[in-house]
mmCIF file of C-alpha atoms in Angstrom:
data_model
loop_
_atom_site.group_PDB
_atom_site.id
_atom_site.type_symbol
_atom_site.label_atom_id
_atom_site.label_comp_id
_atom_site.label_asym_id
_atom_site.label_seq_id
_atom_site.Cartn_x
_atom_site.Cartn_y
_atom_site.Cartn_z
ATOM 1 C CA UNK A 4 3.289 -11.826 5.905
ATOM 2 C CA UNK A 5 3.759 -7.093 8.170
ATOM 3 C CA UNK A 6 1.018 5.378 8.755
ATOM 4 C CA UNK A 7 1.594 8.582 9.442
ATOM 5 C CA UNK A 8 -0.143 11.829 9.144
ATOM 6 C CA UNK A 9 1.691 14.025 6.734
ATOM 7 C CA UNK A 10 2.872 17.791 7.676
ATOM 8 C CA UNK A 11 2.658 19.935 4.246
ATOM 9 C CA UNK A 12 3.346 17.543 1.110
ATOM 10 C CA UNK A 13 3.350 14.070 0.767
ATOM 11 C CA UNK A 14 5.294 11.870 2.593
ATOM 12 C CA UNK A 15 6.225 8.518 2.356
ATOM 13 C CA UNK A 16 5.086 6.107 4.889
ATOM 14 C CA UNK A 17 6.430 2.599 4.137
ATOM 15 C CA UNK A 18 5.167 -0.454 5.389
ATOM 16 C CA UNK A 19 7.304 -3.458 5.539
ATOM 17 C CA UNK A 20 4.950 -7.089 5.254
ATOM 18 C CA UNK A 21 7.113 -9.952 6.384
ATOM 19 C CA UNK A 22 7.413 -14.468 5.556
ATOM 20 C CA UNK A 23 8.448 -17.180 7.715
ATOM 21 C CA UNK A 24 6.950 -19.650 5.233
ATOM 22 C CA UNK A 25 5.408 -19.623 2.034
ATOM 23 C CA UNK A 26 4.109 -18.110 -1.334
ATOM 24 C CA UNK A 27 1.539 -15.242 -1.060
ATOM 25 C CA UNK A 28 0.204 -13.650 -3.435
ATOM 26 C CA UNK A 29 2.219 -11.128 -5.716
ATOM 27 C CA UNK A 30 1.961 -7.259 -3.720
ATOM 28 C CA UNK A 31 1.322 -4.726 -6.339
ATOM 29 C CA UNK A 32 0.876 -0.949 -5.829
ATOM 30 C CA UNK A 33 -2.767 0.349 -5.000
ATOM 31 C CA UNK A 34 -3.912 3.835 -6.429
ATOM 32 C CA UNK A 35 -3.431 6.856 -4.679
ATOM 33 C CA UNK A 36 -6.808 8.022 -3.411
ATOM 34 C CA UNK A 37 -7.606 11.809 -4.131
ATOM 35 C CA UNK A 38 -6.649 13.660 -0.940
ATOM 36 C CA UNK A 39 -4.271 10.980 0.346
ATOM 37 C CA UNK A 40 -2.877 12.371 3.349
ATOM 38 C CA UNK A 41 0.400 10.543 1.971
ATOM 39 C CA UNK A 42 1.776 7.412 0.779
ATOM 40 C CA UNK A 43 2.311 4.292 3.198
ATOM 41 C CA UNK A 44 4.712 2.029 1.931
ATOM 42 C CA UNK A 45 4.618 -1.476 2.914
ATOM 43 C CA UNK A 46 7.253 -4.112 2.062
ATOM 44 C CA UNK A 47 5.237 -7.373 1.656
ATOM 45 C CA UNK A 48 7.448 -10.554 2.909
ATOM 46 C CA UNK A 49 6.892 -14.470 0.806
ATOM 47 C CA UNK A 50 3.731 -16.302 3.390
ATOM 48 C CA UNK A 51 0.742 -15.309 2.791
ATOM 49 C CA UNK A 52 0.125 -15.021 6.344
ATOM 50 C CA UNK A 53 2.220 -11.847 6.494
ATOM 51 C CA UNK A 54 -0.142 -10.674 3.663
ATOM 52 C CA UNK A 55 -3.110 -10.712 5.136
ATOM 53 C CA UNK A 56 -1.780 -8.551 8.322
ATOM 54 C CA UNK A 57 -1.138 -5.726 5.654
ATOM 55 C CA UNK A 58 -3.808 -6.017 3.203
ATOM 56 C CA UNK A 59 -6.183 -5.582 5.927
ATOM 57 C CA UNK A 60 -4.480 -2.850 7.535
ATOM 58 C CA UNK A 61 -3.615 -0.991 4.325
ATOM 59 C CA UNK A 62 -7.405 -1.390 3.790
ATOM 60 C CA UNK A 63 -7.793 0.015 6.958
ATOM 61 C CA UNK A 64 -6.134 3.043 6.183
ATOM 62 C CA UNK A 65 -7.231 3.710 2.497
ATOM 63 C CA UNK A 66 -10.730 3.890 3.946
ATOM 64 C CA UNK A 67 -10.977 4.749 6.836
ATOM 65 C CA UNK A 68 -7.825 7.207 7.122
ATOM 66 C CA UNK A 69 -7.212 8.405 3.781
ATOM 67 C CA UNK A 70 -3.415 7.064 3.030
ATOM 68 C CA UNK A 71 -2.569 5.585 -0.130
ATOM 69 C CA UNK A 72 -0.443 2.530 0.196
ATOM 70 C CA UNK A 73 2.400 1.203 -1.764
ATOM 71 C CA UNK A 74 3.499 -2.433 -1.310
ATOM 72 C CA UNK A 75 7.089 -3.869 -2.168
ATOM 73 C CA UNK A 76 7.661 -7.552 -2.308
ATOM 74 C CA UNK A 77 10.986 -8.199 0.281
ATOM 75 C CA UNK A 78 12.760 -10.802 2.150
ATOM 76 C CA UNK A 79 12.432 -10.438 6.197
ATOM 77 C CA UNK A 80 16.045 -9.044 6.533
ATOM 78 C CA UNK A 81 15.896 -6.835 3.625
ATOM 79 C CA UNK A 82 12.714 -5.406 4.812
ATOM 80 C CA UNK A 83 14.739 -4.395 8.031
ATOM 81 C CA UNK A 84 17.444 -2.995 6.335
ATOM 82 C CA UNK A 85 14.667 -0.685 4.624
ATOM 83 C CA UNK A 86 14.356 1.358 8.099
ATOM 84 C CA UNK A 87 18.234 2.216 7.551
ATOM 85 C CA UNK A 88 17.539 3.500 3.900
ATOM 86 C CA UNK A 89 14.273 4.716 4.125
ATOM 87 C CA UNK A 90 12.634 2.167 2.010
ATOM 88 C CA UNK A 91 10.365 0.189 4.648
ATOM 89 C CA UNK A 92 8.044 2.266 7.672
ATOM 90 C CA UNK A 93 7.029 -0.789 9.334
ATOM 91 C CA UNK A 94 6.838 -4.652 9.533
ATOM 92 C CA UNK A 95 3.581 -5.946 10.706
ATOM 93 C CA UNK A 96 4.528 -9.491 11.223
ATOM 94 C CA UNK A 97 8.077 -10.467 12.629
ATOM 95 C CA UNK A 98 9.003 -13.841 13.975
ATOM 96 C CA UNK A 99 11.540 -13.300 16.532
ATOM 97 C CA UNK A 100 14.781 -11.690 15.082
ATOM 98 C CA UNK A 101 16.430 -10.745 18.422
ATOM 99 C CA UNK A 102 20.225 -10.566 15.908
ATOM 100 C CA UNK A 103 18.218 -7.919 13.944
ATOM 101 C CA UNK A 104 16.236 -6.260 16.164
ATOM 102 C CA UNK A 105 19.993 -5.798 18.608
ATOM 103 C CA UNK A 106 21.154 -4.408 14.857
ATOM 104 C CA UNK A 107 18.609 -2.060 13.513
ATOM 105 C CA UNK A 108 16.679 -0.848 17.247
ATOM 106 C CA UNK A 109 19.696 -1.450 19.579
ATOM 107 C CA UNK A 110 22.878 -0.590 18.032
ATOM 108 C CA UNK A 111 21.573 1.678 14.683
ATOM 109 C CA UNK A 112 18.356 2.915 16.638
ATOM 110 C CA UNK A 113 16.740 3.114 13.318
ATOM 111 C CA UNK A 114 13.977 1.262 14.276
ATOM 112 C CA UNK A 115 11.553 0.446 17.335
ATOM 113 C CA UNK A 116 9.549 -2.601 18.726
ATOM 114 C CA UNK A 117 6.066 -1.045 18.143
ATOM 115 C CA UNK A 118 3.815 -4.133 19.823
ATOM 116 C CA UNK A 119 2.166 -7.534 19.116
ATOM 117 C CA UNK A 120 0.193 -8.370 16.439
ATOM 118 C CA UNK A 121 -1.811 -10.588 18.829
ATOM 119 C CA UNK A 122 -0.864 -13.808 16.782
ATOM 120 C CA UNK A 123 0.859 -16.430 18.219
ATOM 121 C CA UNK A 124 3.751 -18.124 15.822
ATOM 122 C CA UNK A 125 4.676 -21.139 16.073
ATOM 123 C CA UNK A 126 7.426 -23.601 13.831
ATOM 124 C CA UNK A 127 8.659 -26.898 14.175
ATOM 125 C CA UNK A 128 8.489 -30.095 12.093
ATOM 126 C CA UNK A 129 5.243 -31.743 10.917
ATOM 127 C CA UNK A 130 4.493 -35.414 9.409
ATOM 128 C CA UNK A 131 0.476 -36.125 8.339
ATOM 129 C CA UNK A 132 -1.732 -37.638 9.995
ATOM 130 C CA UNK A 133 -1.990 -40.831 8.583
ATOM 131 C CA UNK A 134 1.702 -41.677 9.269
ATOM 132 C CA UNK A 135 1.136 -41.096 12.857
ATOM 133 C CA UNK A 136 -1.896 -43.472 12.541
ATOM 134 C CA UNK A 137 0.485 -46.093 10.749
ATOM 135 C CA UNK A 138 3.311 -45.639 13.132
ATOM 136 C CA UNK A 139 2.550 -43.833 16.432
ATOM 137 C CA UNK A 140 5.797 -43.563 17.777
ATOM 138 C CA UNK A 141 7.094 -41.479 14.512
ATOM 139 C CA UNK A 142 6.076 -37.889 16.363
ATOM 140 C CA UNK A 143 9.469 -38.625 19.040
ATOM 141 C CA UNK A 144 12.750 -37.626 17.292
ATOM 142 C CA UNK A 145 14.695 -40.517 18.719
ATOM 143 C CA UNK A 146 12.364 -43.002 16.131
ATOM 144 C CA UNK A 147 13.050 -40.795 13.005
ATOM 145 C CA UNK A 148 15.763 -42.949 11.957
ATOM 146 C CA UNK A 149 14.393 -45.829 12.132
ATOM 147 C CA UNK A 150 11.533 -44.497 9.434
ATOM 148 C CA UNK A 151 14.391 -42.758 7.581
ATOM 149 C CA UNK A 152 13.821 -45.155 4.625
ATOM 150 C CA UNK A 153 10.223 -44.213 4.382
ATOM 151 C CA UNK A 154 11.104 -40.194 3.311
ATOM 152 C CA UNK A 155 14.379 -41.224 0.868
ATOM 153 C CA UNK A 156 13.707 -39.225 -2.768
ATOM 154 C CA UNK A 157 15.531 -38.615 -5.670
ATOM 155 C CA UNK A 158 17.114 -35.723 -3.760
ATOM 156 C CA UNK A 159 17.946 -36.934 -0.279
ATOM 157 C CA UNK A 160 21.467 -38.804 -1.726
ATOM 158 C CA UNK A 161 20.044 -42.440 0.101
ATOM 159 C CA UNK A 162 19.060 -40.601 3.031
ATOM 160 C CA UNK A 163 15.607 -39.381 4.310
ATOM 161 C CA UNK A 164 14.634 -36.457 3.252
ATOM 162 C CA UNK A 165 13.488 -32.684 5.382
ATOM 163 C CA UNK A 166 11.321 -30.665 3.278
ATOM 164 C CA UNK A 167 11.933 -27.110 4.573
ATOM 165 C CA UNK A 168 10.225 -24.343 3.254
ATOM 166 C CA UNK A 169 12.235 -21.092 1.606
ATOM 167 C CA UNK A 170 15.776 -20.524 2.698
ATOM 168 C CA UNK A 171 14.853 -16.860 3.612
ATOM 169 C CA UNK A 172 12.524 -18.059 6.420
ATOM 170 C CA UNK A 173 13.519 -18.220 10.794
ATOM 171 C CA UNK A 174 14.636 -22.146 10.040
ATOM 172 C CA UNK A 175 17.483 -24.038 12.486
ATOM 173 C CA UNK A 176 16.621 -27.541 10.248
ATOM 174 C CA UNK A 177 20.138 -28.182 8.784
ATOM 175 C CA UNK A 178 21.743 -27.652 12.373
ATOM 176 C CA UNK A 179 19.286 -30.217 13.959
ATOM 177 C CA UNK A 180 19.964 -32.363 11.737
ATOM 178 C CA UNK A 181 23.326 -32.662 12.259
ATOM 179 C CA UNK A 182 22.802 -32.148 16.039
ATOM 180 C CA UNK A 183 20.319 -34.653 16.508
ATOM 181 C CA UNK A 184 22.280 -36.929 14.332
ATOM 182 C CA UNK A 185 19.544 -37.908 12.205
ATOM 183 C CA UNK A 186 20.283 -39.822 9.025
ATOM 184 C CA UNK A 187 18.609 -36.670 6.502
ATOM 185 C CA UNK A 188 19.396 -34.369 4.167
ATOM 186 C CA UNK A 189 17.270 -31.104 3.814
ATOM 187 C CA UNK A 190 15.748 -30.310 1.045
ATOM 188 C CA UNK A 191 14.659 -26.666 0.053
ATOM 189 C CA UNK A 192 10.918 -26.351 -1.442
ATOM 190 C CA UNK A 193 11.880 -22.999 -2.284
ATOM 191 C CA UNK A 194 8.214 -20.999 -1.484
ATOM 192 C CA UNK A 195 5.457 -21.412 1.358
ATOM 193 C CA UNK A 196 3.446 -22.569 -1.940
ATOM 194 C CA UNK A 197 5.632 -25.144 -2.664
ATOM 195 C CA UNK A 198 5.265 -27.084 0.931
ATOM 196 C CA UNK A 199 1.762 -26.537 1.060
ATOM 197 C CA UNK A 200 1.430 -28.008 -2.421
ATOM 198 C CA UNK A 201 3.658 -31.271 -1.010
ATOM 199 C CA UNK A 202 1.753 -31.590 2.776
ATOM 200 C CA UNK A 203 -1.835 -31.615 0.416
ATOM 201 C CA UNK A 204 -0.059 -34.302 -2.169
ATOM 202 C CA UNK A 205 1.057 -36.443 1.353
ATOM 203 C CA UNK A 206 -2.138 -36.388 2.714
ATOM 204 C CA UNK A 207 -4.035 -37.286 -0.145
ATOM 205 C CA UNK A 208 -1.823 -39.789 -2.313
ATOM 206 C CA UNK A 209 -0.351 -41.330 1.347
ATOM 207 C CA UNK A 210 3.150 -39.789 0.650
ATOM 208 C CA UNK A 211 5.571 -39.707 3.282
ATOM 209 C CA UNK A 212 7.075 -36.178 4.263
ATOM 210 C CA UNK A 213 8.547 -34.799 7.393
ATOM 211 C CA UNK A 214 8.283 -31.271 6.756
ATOM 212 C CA UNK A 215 8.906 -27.633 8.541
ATOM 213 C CA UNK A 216 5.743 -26.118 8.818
ATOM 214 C CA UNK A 217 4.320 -23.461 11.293
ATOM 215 C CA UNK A 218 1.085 -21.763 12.399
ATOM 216 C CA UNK A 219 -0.804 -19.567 11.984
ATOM 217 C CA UNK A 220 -1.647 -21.236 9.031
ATOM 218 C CA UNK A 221 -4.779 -21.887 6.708
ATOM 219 C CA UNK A 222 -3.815 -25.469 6.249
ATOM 220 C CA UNK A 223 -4.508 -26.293 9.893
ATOM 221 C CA UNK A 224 -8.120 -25.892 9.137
ATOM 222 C CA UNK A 225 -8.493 -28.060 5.831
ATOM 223 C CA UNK A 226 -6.050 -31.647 6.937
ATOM 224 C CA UNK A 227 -4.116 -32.717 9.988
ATOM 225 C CA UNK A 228 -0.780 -32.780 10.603
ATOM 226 C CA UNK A 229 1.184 -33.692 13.731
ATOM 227 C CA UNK A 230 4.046 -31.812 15.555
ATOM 228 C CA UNK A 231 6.881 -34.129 16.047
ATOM 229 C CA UNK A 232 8.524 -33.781 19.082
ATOM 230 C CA UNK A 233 12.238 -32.049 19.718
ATOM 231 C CA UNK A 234 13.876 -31.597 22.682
ATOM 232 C CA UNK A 235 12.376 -29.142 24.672
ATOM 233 C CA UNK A 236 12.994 -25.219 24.140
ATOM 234 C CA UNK A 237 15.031 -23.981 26.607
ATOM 235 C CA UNK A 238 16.084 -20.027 26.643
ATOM 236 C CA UNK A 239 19.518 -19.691 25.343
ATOM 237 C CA UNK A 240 19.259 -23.248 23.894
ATOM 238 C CA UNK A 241 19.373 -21.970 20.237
ATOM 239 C CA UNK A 242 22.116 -19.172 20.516
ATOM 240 C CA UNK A 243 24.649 -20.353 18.884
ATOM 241 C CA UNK A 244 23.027 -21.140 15.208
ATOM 242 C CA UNK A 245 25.311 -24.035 14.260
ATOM 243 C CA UNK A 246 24.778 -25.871 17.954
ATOM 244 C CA UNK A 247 21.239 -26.317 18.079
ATOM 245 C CA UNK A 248 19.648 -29.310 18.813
ATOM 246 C CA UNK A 249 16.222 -28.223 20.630
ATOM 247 C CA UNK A 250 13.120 -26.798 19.347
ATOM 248 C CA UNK A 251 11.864 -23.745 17.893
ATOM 249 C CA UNK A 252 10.475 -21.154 20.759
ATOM 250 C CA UNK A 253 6.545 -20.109 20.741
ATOM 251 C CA UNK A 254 6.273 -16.647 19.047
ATOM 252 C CA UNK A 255 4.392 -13.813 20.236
ATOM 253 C CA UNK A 256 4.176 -11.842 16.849
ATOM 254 C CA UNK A 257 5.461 -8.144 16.695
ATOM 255 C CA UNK A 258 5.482 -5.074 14.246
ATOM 256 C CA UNK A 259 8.759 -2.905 13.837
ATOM 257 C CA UNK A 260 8.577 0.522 12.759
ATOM 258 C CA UNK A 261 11.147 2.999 11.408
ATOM 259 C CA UNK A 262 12.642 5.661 14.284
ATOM 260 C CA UNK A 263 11.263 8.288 11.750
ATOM 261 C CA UNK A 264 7.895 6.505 11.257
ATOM 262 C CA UNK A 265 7.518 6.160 14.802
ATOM 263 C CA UNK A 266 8.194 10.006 15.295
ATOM 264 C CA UNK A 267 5.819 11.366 12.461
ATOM 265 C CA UNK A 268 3.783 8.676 11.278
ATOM 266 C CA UNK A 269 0.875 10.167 13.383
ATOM 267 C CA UNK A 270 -2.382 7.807 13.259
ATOM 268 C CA UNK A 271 -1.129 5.566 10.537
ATOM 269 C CA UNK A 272 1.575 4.949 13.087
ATOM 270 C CA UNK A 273 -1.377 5.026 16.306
ATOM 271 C CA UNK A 274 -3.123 2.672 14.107
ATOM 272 C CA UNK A 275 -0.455 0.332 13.366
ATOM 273 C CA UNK A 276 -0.242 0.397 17.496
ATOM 274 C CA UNK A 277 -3.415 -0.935 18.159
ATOM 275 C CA UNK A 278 -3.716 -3.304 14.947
ATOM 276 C CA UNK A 279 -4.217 -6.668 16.801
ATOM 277 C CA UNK A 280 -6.243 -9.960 15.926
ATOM 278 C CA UNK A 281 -6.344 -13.808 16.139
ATOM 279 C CA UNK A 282 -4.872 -16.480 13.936
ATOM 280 C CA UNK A 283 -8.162 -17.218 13.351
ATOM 281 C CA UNK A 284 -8.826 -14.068 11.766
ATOM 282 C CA UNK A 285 -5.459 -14.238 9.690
ATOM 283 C CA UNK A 286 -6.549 -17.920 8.599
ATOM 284 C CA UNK A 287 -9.918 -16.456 7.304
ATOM 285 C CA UNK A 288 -8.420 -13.797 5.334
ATOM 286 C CA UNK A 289 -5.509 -15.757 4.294
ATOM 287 C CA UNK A 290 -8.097 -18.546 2.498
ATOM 288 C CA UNK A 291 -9.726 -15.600 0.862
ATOM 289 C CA UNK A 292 -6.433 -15.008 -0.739
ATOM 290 C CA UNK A 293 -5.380 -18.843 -1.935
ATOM 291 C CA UNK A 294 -8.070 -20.731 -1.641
ATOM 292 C CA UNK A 295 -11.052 -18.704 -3.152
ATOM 293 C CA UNK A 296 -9.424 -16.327 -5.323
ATOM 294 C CA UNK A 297 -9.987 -13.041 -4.192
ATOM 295 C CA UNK A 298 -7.081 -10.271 -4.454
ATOM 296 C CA UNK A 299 -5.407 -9.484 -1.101
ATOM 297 C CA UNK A 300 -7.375 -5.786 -1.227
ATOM 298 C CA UNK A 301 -11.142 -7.761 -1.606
ATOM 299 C CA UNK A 302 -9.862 -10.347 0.921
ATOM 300 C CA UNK A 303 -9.533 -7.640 3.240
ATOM 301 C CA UNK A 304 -12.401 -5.867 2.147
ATOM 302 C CA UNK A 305 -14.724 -9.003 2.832
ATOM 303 C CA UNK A 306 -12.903 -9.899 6.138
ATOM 304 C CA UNK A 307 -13.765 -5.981 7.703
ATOM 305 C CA UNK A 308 -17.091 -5.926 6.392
ATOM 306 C CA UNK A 309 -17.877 -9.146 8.732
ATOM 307 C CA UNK A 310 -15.393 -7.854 11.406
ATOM 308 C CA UNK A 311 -16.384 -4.216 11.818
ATOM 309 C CA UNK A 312 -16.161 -3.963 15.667
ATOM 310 C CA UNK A 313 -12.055 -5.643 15.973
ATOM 311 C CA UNK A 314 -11.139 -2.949 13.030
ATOM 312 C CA UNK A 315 -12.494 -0.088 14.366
ATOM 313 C CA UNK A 316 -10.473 -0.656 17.698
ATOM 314 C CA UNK A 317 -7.688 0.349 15.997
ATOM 315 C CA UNK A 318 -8.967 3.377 15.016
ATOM 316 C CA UNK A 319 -7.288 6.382 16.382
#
């Protein structure tokens, strides 16, 4: 939700776009623009988010660099296993990953940590608002069982039921759970979409839902939702994936890159460098997208023709 110039012919440059929640919008191929110093492949992962960080940067370098850009629709750990085959250039948003990045930059060397994205991730579980208003003491973990009643559905087998986003996405839910020893079952939405669509119906029809959520996120802007509280992160506190029983970490957002991309991908790679912005400015593009029906490429279009001086920082 994440190029090169070319020596003689064209040359693929891939761009892998990553999701650690949600449905964005369906990547398609853009046309190849006469003179295209080469083709800049970009692997486009399920939050829209993600989508946003490469529409605007494959804007970026249609116009202003003269790349053509293909985009693939891939899970985060496929998209990584593109750097090994040749398939994916670069991820421009990745939420932590240390397993994979030890896989693909340590141990392979296929790929390389190529920076922040200057967004700051963060996950963790969410009720609205209003239940926070109703019960205050809900937002501690140590109460959650006592309002387990209040989130039982159909498929939460008598217990209270975790919405969690897509199974693809950074998610320790099941383990805390079971950690915590919380009386809930989690349930799979299946999409970013699909959550979004279930915190709007909570707020408005006064729905209970405990939910995974994370930010940046549009949402944020439109309704409130409260962070419940975990135990505390602690480094090392989440290593062992079926132990955990504290909360997610604060992200700083990164981009990964292909060894090869890194090596030849001359100022589409220098531009992918110094590609940095807010949340703020993912939120704005990432409403373009769902909210107000604009394609990812006129989403980004509007978003650098009010943004002109951040963009053309990244210029090489």
């Amino acid at each position: 939700m994440k190029t090169r110039i070319l020596l003689g012919a064209a040359t693929a440059v891939s761009l892998a776009v990553a999701g650690c929640g949600g449905a964005s919008s369906t990547a398609g191929n853009d046309k190849p623009a006469a003179g295209s110093k080469g083709t800049v492949k970009i692997a486009i992962n399920p939050w829209v988010g993600y989508e946003a960080n490469a529409a605007v940067i494959a804007h970026v370098l249609q116009k202003e660099l003269g790349y053509t850009v293909e985009k693939k629709t891939l899970k985060e750990e496929v998209s990584w296993q593109g750097f090994e085959s040749g398939e994916v250039d670069v991820i421009v948003e990745n939420w932590g990953h240390e397993d994979l990045k030890k896989t693909y930059i340590q141990d392979k060397k296929v790929a390389v940590e190529v920076g922040p994205t200057g967004n700051k991730g963060y996950i963790g579980w969410y009720v609205p608002q209003w239940m926070v208003d109703k019960y205050p003491d809900i937002t501690d973990y140590r109460n959650l069982n006592k309002y387990a009643g209040l989130f039982k559905t159909s498929e939460s087998g008598g217990k209270g039921q975790f919405l969690a986003g897509d199974p693809s996405f950074v998610t320790n839910d099941a383990a805390l759970v079971a950690n915590l020893k919380l009386n809930y079952k989690v349930v799979y939405s299946g999409s970013e979409a699909a959550i979004i669509k279930a915190a709007q119906q909570a707020t408005a029809q006064k729905k209970p839902l405990l939910f995974y959520f994370y930010e940046p996120q549009w949402l944020f802007s439109k309704e409130k939702y409260v962070r419940v509280k975990l135990p505390p992160y602690t480094p090392g506190c989440d290593a062992d994936a079926k132990k955990v029983a504290c909360d997610y970490p604060d992200y700083q957002l990164d981009k990964i890159a292909s060894k090869k991309f890194a090596d030849t991908g001359g100022d589409a790679y220098a531009l992918i460098q110094k590609f940095s912005w807010t949340n703020d400015d993912q939120n704005i593009v990432s409403d373009y997208i769902t909210n107000q029906g604009l394609t990812p490429e006129k989403a980004a279009e509007k978003w650098a023709g009010d943004h002109e001086a951040t963009w053309k920082a990244w210029l090489p």
